[in-house]
Coordinates of C-alpha atoms and ligand atoms in Angstrom, one line a residue:
M257 CA 74.5 92.1 84.5
Y258 CA 73.7 93.3 88.2
K259 CA 71.2 92.2 90.8
S260 CA 70.9 96.0 90.8
E261 CA 68.5 97.6 87.8
Y262 CA 70.3 101.3 89.7
L263 CA 73.8 99.7 88.3
N264 CA 72.9 98.3 85.2
R265 CA 71.4 101.5 84.2
V266 CA 74.6 103.7 85.7
L267 CA 77.4 101.3 84.6
A268 CA 75.0 101.2 81.1
E269 CA 75.7 105.4 81.2
V270 CA 79.7 105.2 81.4
N271 CA 80.1 102.4 78.8
A272 CA 78.0 105.3 76.9
K273 CA 79.7 108.2 78.3
S274 CA 82.7 106.9 78.2
A275 CA 83.2 104.6 75.2
G276 CA 86.3 103.1 74.8
Q277 CA 87.6 103.9 78.2
V278 CA 88.6 99.8 79.0
E279 CA 90.4 100.2 82.0
F280 CA 88.2 102.9 83.7
I281 CA 85.2 100.9 82.4
K282 CA 87.0 97.8 83.8
A283 CA 87.0 99.7 87.2
V284 CA 83.9 101.1 87.6
E285 CA 82.3 97.0 86.9
E286 CA 84.6 95.5 89.6
F287 CA 83.3 98.2 92.0
F288 CA 79.8 97.5 91.1
D289 CA 80.6 93.8 92.0
S290 CA 80.4 94.9 95.6
M291 CA 78.0 97.7 95.5
D292 CA 75.6 95.0 94.5
F293 CA 75.5 93.8 97.9
L294 CA 75.2 97.8 98.9
V295 CA 72.9 99.6 97.0
D296 CA 69.8 98.0 98.0
K297 CA 70.3 97.9 101.2
N298 CA 70.9 101.2 101.5
P299 CA 68.7 103.3 99.0
D300 CA 70.1 106.7 99.7
I301 CA 72.6 105.7 97.0
E302 CA 70.2 105.8 94.4
K303 CA 68.5 108.5 96.2
Y304 CA 71.1 111.2 96.2
S305 CA 72.4 109.6 92.8
I306 CA 75.5 109.2 94.6
L307 CA 76.7 106.2 92.0
E308 CA 76.1 108.4 89.2
R309 CA 78.4 111.4 90.5
L310 CA 81.1 109.4 91.7
V311 CA 81.8 107.3 88.6
V312 CA 82.5 111.3 86.7
P313 CA 85.5 112.9 87.7
E314 CA 85.1 116.4 89.3
R315 CA 87.6 117.9 86.8
V316 CA 89.7 116.7 84.0
I317 CA 92.8 119.0 83.4
S318 CA 94.0 118.2 80.1
F319 CA 97.4 120.1 78.1
R320 CA 100.0 120.4 75.9
V321 CA 103.6 119.7 76.9
P322 CA 105.9 120.9 74.2
W323 CA 110.5 120.9 75.2
V324 CA 113.0 121.1 74.0
D325 CA 114.8 117.6 73.4
D326 CA 119.1 117.7 73.5
K327 CA 119.0 118.2 69.7
G328 CA 117.0 121.1 69.4
V329 CA 113.8 119.2 67.8
I330 CA 110.6 120.5 69.6
R331 CA 108.5 117.9 70.4
V332 CA 105.4 117.4 72.1
N333 CA 103.8 115.5 74.9
N334 CA 99.8 115.2 76.6
G335 CA 99.8 116.4 79.8
W336 CA 97.1 115.4 82.3
R337 CA 95.4 115.5 85.8
V338 CA 92.5 113.7 86.8
E339 CA 90.5 115.4 90.1
F340 CA 88.4 112.5 90.5
N341 CA 86.8 113.2 94.4
S342 CA 87.7 115.9 97.1
A343 CA 84.3 114.8 98.9
I344 CA 87.0 113.5 102.2
G345 CA 90.1 115.8 101.2
P346 CA 92.2 117.5 98.8
Y347 CA 92.6 115.8 95.9
K348 CA 95.7 113.3 96.5
G349 CA 97.5 110.9 94.1
G350 CA 100.2 110.0 91.7
M351 CA 102.0 111.2 88.3
R352 CA 102.5 108.6 85.9
F353 CA 105.0 109.2 83.0
D354 CA 104.8 106.4 80.0
K355 CA 103.8 106.0 76.6
S356 CA 101.0 103.6 77.8
V357 CA 99.5 107.0 79.5
N358 CA 96.0 108.5 78.2
L359 CA 92.6 109.4 79.9
S360 CA 91.2 106.0 80.3
I361 CA 94.2 104.3 82.8
L362 CA 94.1 107.9 84.4
K363 CA 90.3 107.9 85.6
F364 CA 90.9 104.0 86.3
L365 CA 93.7 104.7 88.7
G366 CA 92.1 108.0 89.9
F367 CA 88.2 106.4 90.8
E368 CA 90.4 103.7 93.0
Q369 CA 92.5 106.5 94.9
T370 CA 89.1 107.8 96.0
F371 CA 88.6 104.6 97.8
K372 CA 91.9 103.4 98.5
N373 CA 92.7 107.2 100.1
S374 CA 89.3 106.6 102.4
L375 CA 90.7 103.5 103.6
T376 CA 93.9 104.4 105.0
G377 CA 91.4 106.9 107.2
L378 CA 93.7 110.5 106.5
P379 CA 91.9 112.8 105.3
M380 CA 92.7 112.8 101.2
G381 CA 90.5 112.8 98.7
G382 CA 91.2 110.8 94.9
G383 CA 93.1 112.0 92.1
K384 CA 95.7 110.9 89.5
G385 CA 97.3 112.6 86.5
G386 CA 100.7 112.4 84.1
A387 CA 101.9 112.2 80.6
D388 CA 102.4 110.0 77.6
F389 CA 106.0 110.7 78.2
D390 CA 108.6 108.4 78.5
P391 CA 111.7 109.4 80.9
R392 CA 113.5 105.5 80.0
G393 CA 116.3 106.7 77.7
K394 CA 115.5 110.8 78.5
S395 CA 119.0 112.8 79.4
D396 CA 118.4 114.4 82.5
G397 CA 118.4 117.9 81.2
E398 CA 115.5 117.2 79.1
V399 CA 113.4 115.7 81.8
M400 CA 114.0 119.0 83.9
R401 CA 112.9 120.6 80.4
F402 CA 109.8 118.5 80.4
C403 CA 108.9 118.8 83.8
Q404 CA 109.4 122.7 83.7
S405 CA 106.7 122.6 81.0
F406 CA 104.5 120.5 82.9
M407 CA 104.2 122.8 85.6
A408 CA 104.2 125.7 83.6
E409 CA 100.6 124.7 83.0
F410 CA 100.2 122.5 86.5
Y411 CA 101.1 125.3 88.9
R412 CA 97.6 126.7 88.7
H413 CA 96.0 123.5 89.5
I414 CA 97.8 122.2 92.3
G415 CA 98.2 123.6 96.1
P416 CA 98.7 121.4 99.9
N417 CA 95.0 121.9 100.0
T418 CA 94.2 121.6 96.8
D419 CA 95.5 119.1 95.1
V420 CA 98.8 116.9 96.2
P421 CA 100.5 114.9 93.6
A422 CA 103.1 112.0 93.8
G423 CA 104.7 109.3 92.6
D424 CA 104.1 106.7 90.5
L425 CA 105.4 104.4 87.3
G426 CA 108.0 106.8 85.6
F427 CA 108.4 109.8 88.0
G428 CA 110.1 109.4 90.6
A429 CA 112.8 111.0 93.3
R430 CA 114.1 113.3 90.1
E431 CA 110.9 114.3 88.4
I432 CA 109.1 115.4 91.5
G433 CA 112.0 117.4 92.6
Y434 CA 112.1 119.2 89.3
M435 CA 108.4 119.7 89.6
F436 CA 108.8 121.0 92.9
G437 CA 111.7 123.7 92.4
Y438 CA 110.1 124.8 89.2
Y439 CA 106.3 125.0 90.9
K440 CA 107.9 126.7 94.1
K441 CA 109.6 129.5 91.3
L442 CA 105.6 129.8 89.6
V443 CA 104.2 130.5 93.1
N444 CA 106.9 131.8 94.9
E445 CA 106.0 130.0 98.3
W446 CA 107.5 126.7 100.0
N447 CA 104.7 124.5 101.2
G448 CA 104.0 120.3 100.8
V449 CA 102.3 120.5 97.1
F450 CA 104.1 117.2 96.3
T451 CA 105.0 113.7 98.4
G452 CA 107.6 112.0 97.9
K453 CA 109.9 114.7 98.1
G454 CA 113.6 114.3 98.7
L455 CA 115.0 113.9 102.2
S456 CA 116.8 117.1 101.8
Y457 CA 113.2 119.6 101.5
G458 CA 110.8 117.7 103.1
G459 CA 110.4 114.1 102.5
S460 CA 109.3 111.9 105.2
L461 CA 111.6 108.8 106.3
G462 CA 109.6 105.6 104.9
R463 CA 108.3 107.2 102.4
P464 CA 110.6 105.2 99.6
E465 CA 109.4 101.7 101.4
A466 CA 106.1 102.3 102.1
T467 CA 103.9 100.5 99.4
G468 CA 106.2 97.1 99.4
Y469 CA 106.1 97.6 103.4
G470 CA 103.0 98.2 103.8
L471 CA 101.9 95.4 101.6
L472 CA 103.6 92.7 103.5
Y473 CA 102.6 94.5 106.4
F474 CA 98.5 93.4 104.9
A475 CA 99.8 90.3 103.4
Q476 CA 100.9 89.0 107.4
E477 CA 97.4 90.1 108.4
M478 CA 96.2 87.8 105.9
L479 CA 97.7 85.1 107.1
H480 CA 97.8 85.5 110.6
E481 CA 93.4 86.5 111.3
I482 CA 92.4 84.2 108.2
L483 CA 94.4 81.5 107.6
H484 CA 95.9 81.6 110.7
D485 CA 99.4 81.0 109.4
D486 CA 102.5 83.4 108.8
I487 CA 104.7 84.2 105.9
K488 CA 107.9 82.8 106.8
G489 CA 108.8 80.0 105.0
K490 CA 106.3 80.7 102.2
K491 CA 107.5 80.7 98.8
V492 CA 106.8 84.2 97.1
I493 CA 106.7 85.1 93.7
I494 CA 106.9 88.7 92.8
S495 CA 106.6 90.5 89.3
G496 CA 108.5 94.4 89.0
S497 CA 111.6 95.7 89.3
G498 CA 110.4 98.9 90.4
K499 CA 110.1 100.7 94.3
V500 CA 107.0 98.4 95.0
G501 CA 108.3 94.6 93.6
G502 CA 111.8 95.7 95.4
M503 CA 110.9 96.8 99.1
A504 CA 107.9 94.0 98.8
A505 CA 110.9 91.7 98.4
Q506 CA 113.2 93.4 100.6
K507 CA 110.2 92.7 103.7
A508 CA 109.4 89.5 103.0
K509 CA 113.0 88.3 102.9
E510 CA 112.9 90.0 106.5
L511 CA 109.6 88.2 107.4
G512 CA 111.6 85.0 106.8
A513 CA 109.2 84.6 103.3
C514 CA 111.3 82.3 100.2
L515 CA 111.0 84.4 97.5
V516 CA 111.7 81.4 94.4
A517 CA 110.4 83.6 91.4
M518 CA 111.0 87.4 90.9
S519 CA 110.2 89.1 87.3
D520 CA 111.2 92.6 86.0
I521 CA 110.3 93.6 82.1
E522 CA 112.9 91.1 80.6
G523 CA 111.3 88.1 82.0
F524 CA 112.2 86.4 85.1
V525 CA 114.2 84.3 87.1
Y526 CA 113.0 81.3 89.3
D527 CA 114.9 79.1 92.1
P528 CA 113.1 76.9 94.2
N529 CA 115.6 76.9 96.9
G530 CA 114.9 80.6 97.5
L531 CA 116.5 84.1 95.0
D532 CA 119.4 86.5 95.9
V533 CA 117.5 89.9 97.3
D534 CA 119.9 91.4 98.1
Y535 CA 121.5 91.1 94.5
I536 CA 118.1 91.6 93.2
V537 CA 117.2 95.0 94.6
A538 CA 120.7 96.3 94.1
K539 CA 120.7 95.7 90.5
A540 CA 116.9 96.9 90.4
K541 CA 117.7 99.7 92.1
A542 CA 121.2 100.7 89.8
K543 CA 119.6 99.5 86.2
G544 CA 115.9 99.5 86.7
M545 CA 116.1 95.5 85.9
F546 CA 118.3 92.7 87.0
S547 CA 116.9 89.3 85.9
K548 CA 119.4 88.8 82.9
D549 CA 122.5 89.9 85.1
Y550 CA 121.1 87.7 88.5
A551 CA 120.8 84.5 85.8
A552 CA 124.4 85.5 84.4
D553 CA 125.6 85.4 87.6
H554 CA 124.1 82.9 89.5
K555 CA 124.7 78.8 88.6
G556 CA 121.8 76.6 88.2
V557 CA 119.0 79.7 88.0
K558 CA 116.3 79.7 85.5
F559 CA 115.6 82.4 83.0
V560 CA 112.6 82.9 80.6
G561 CA 112.4 85.9 78.9
D562 CA 109.1 86.7 78.9
P563 CA 107.8 88.6 82.0
H564 CA 104.0 86.8 81.2
E565 CA 105.4 83.1 82.0
M566 CA 106.1 83.4 85.2
W567 CA 102.3 82.9 86.6
K568 CA 102.8 79.0 85.5
T569 CA 106.1 79.0 88.5
P570 CA 104.7 76.9 91.4
C571 CA 104.2 79.1 94.5
E572 CA 102.4 79.9 97.9
I573 CA 101.7 83.3 97.7
A574 CA 101.6 85.7 94.3
L575 CA 102.7 90.0 95.2
P576 CA 101.9 90.9 91.3
C577 CA 103.7 94.4 91.4
A578 CA 104.6 95.5 87.9
T579 CA 101.1 97.5 86.8
Q580 CA 97.7 96.8 85.5
G581 CA 96.4 94.3 83.4
E582 CA 99.2 91.9 84.2
I583 CA 96.7 88.5 85.4
H584 CA 94.3 87.4 83.5
L585 CA 91.4 84.6 84.0
E586 CA 93.7 81.9 82.5
D587 CA 97.0 82.9 84.8
A588 CA 94.1 82.9 87.7
K589 CA 93.5 79.4 87.0
L590 CA 97.6 78.5 86.4
L591 CA 98.3 80.1 89.6
K592 CA 95.3 77.9 91.2
K593 CA 96.7 75.1 89.6
N594 CA 100.3 75.0 90.8
G595 CA 99.5 75.5 94.2
C596 CA 99.3 79.5 94.6
Y597 CA 96.3 80.1 97.8
M598 CA 96.9 83.7 98.3
L599 CA 97.7 86.7 96.0
V600 CA 97.8 90.3 97.2
E601 CA 97.8 93.0 94.8
G602 CA 100.8 95.6 94.6
A603 CA 100.6 97.1 91.9
N604 CA 96.9 98.8 91.0
M605 CA 94.5 96.6 89.1
P606 CA 97.1 93.7 88.2
C607 CA 94.5 91.3 88.1
D608 CA 91.5 91.6 85.7
V609 CA 88.0 91.5 86.7
E610 CA 87.6 88.2 85.7
A611 CA 90.3 86.5 87.4
I612 CA 89.2 88.7 90.6
R613 CA 86.4 86.9 90.5
Y614 CA 87.8 83.2 89.9
F615 CA 90.0 83.6 93.0
N616 CA 87.3 84.6 95.1
E617 CA 85.2 81.6 93.7
N618 CA 87.8 79.1 93.8
D619 CA 89.6 79.9 97.2
V620 CA 92.3 81.3 96.5
L621 CA 92.5 84.5 99.3
F622 CA 92.8 87.7 97.3
A623 CA 93.5 91.5 98.5
P624 CA 93.0 94.3 96.0
G625 CA 95.7 97.3 95.8
K626 CA 93.7 99.8 96.7
A627 CA 93.9 98.0 100.2
S628 CA 97.0 96.6 99.9
N629 CA 99.5 98.8 98.5
A630 CA 97.2 101.6 100.2
G631 CA 101.0 102.2 102.1
G632 CA 102.4 104.5 99.9
V633 CA 99.4 106.8 99.8
A634 CA 98.9 106.2 103.6
V635 CA 102.6 107.4 104.2
S636 CA 102.6 110.7 101.9
G637 CA 99.5 111.5 103.8
L638 CA 101.9 111.6 106.8
E639 CA 104.3 113.2 104.8
M640 CA 101.6 116.0 104.2
S641 CA 101.2 116.3 108.2
Q642 CA 104.7 116.8 108.7
N643 CA 105.0 119.0 106.7
A644 CA 102.0 120.8 108.1
M645 CA 103.7 120.7 111.3
H646 CA 107.3 121.7 110.5
L647 CA 108.8 118.6 111.9
S648 CA 109.7 115.2 110.7
W649 CA 109.3 111.9 112.5
T650 CA 111.8 109.5 112.8
F651 CA 112.1 106.0 110.4
E652 CA 111.0 104.3 113.1
E653 CA 107.8 106.2 114.0
V654 CA 106.6 106.6 110.2
D655 CA 107.1 102.5 110.1
A656 CA 105.4 101.6 113.0
R657 CA 102.6 104.3 111.8
L658 CA 102.3 102.3 108.6
K659 CA 102.3 99.0 110.2
D660 CA 99.2 100.3 112.6
I661 CA 97.4 101.8 109.3
M662 CA 97.6 98.9 107.2
K663 CA 96.3 96.8 109.8
S664 CA 93.1 99.5 110.4
I665 CA 92.7 99.1 106.8
F666 CA 93.3 95.2 106.5
N667 CA 90.3 95.2 109.9
K668 CA 88.2 97.5 107.9
C669 CA 87.9 95.2 104.6
Y670 CA 87.6 92.1 106.7
E671 CA 84.8 93.1 109.3
T672 CA 83.5 94.6 106.5
A673 CA 83.4 91.3 104.4
K674 CA 82.5 89.3 107.3
K675 CA 79.2 92.1 108.0
Y676 CA 77.9 91.3 104.2
G677 CA 78.7 87.0 104.4
Q678 CA 81.8 87.1 102.5
P679 CA 84.4 87.0 104.9
R680 CA 87.0 86.2 102.7
N681 CA 86.1 88.6 100.0
L682 CA 88.6 91.3 100.8
A683 CA 87.9 93.1 97.5
L684 CA 84.1 93.5 99.0
G685 CA 84.9 94.7 102.5
A686 CA 87.5 97.1 100.6
N687 CA 84.9 98.5 98.4
I688 CA 82.5 98.9 100.7
A689 CA 84.5 100.4 103.2
G690 CA 86.1 103.0 101.4
F691 CA 83.1 104.1 99.8
E692 CA 81.3 104.3 102.5
K693 CA 83.3 107.4 104.1
V694 CA 82.9 109.4 100.7
L695 CA 78.8 108.2 100.9
D696 CA 78.9 110.1 103.9
A697 CA 81.0 113.1 102.9
M698 CA 79.0 113.8 99.8
I699 CA 75.6 113.0 101.1
A700 CA 76.2 116.0 103.6
Q701 CA 78.0 118.1 101.4
G702 CA 74.6 118.7 99.1
V703 CA 74.8 118.3 95.6
C704 CA 78.4 120.0 94.1
Ligands
LIG195 O1 99.0 104.7 93.5 C1 99.7 105.2 94.3 O2 98.7 104.5 95.5 C2 100.2 106.0 94.6 N1 101.0 105.6 93.4 C3 100.9 106.7 95.4 C4 100.2 108.0 95.4 C5 100.4 109.0 96.3 O3 99.9 109.9 96.9 O4 101.4 108.8 97.2

């Protein structure tokens, strides 16, 4: 229950109209926690029915993706693109290929993306898409045929000024390449319709590193500006062996942090003296996982065959970088009990709304993914600029811009949180600061 009757009414509508969409409803609830500080102060929000409009995607595209596997069997998956909000720029956001993908998850991700993209300061709206297709264990030929079948429908909905997809879980350089190639063939035009492209065809240096590096730049800002401390020597734990986790581990090491535990889908490894980050990054890149090999190759390291158990590990800073719903209230309590005083989300909503409330009430400094993992989409925005200008920047130039953007996102969140009398509540700061620009744009553009 919110203080504001308006919020209670809109949430009831969301519950009724999006019944069963658990992830999406949770994302709206978390966002409304922050809106409760704002809606009474700004009557325009209710007057223009902004929240009623904001919780309904502008467009949802849902389609059949038939493809032929290596044995000649015809297979069918579901494909989607949720074009959530284009008030401040073309729809922008990643594509997820995973068995778990459904409309609820894509709506939650597209909703979050709208505020994340706004926080970057770049002109990008929010969108997200994908398929309930698992590329793991599929041959390159199968993945290519799937991507081409997907694009045979998808091409008509996207474009460099309309909707610009990128990667997410299960959707990396290979998938982007196949999709981009087929798009180009269908529309007979070379343009920057995807970001995260390979370097040989318009990709940006620094894009693969951007989310993980940006996460650490954001964490450093939190430490410097709020806790008057530094990450050097801090005991850090990271979940997830994908690009975000790997690049976060690499930057954490470079900044002098001590990575004591890290997980993949098979389990986690723990060494209070610090893990070998180079080994982990190389192994994860080659195989997608590392923990079992790490334990076999390093004497005295502890291996546990359940990644979720890692949240019981003592640490100072936790960086969940795997996926949504990794950290529940009980995990949050254990983290706090075992010394964790700062949690920075690398994934999208790895923490449940109850866990976030607990952190904020119990002195664990928390940063929401829509702010702290925005480095990925920020560098996607820089890739769009480079494509539009027909030039490419150096890694150093992109990295310097990324650092500036992460600093500026942190400042917006922190200043907004202070303005609302909740200086340590960066989730509040991120939600309100991300929302305000979208609000202005929606009011200015009338009822559409
Ligand atoms: O969640 C995210 O921000 C992404 N998957 C990246 C989106 C993008 O357009 O680069």
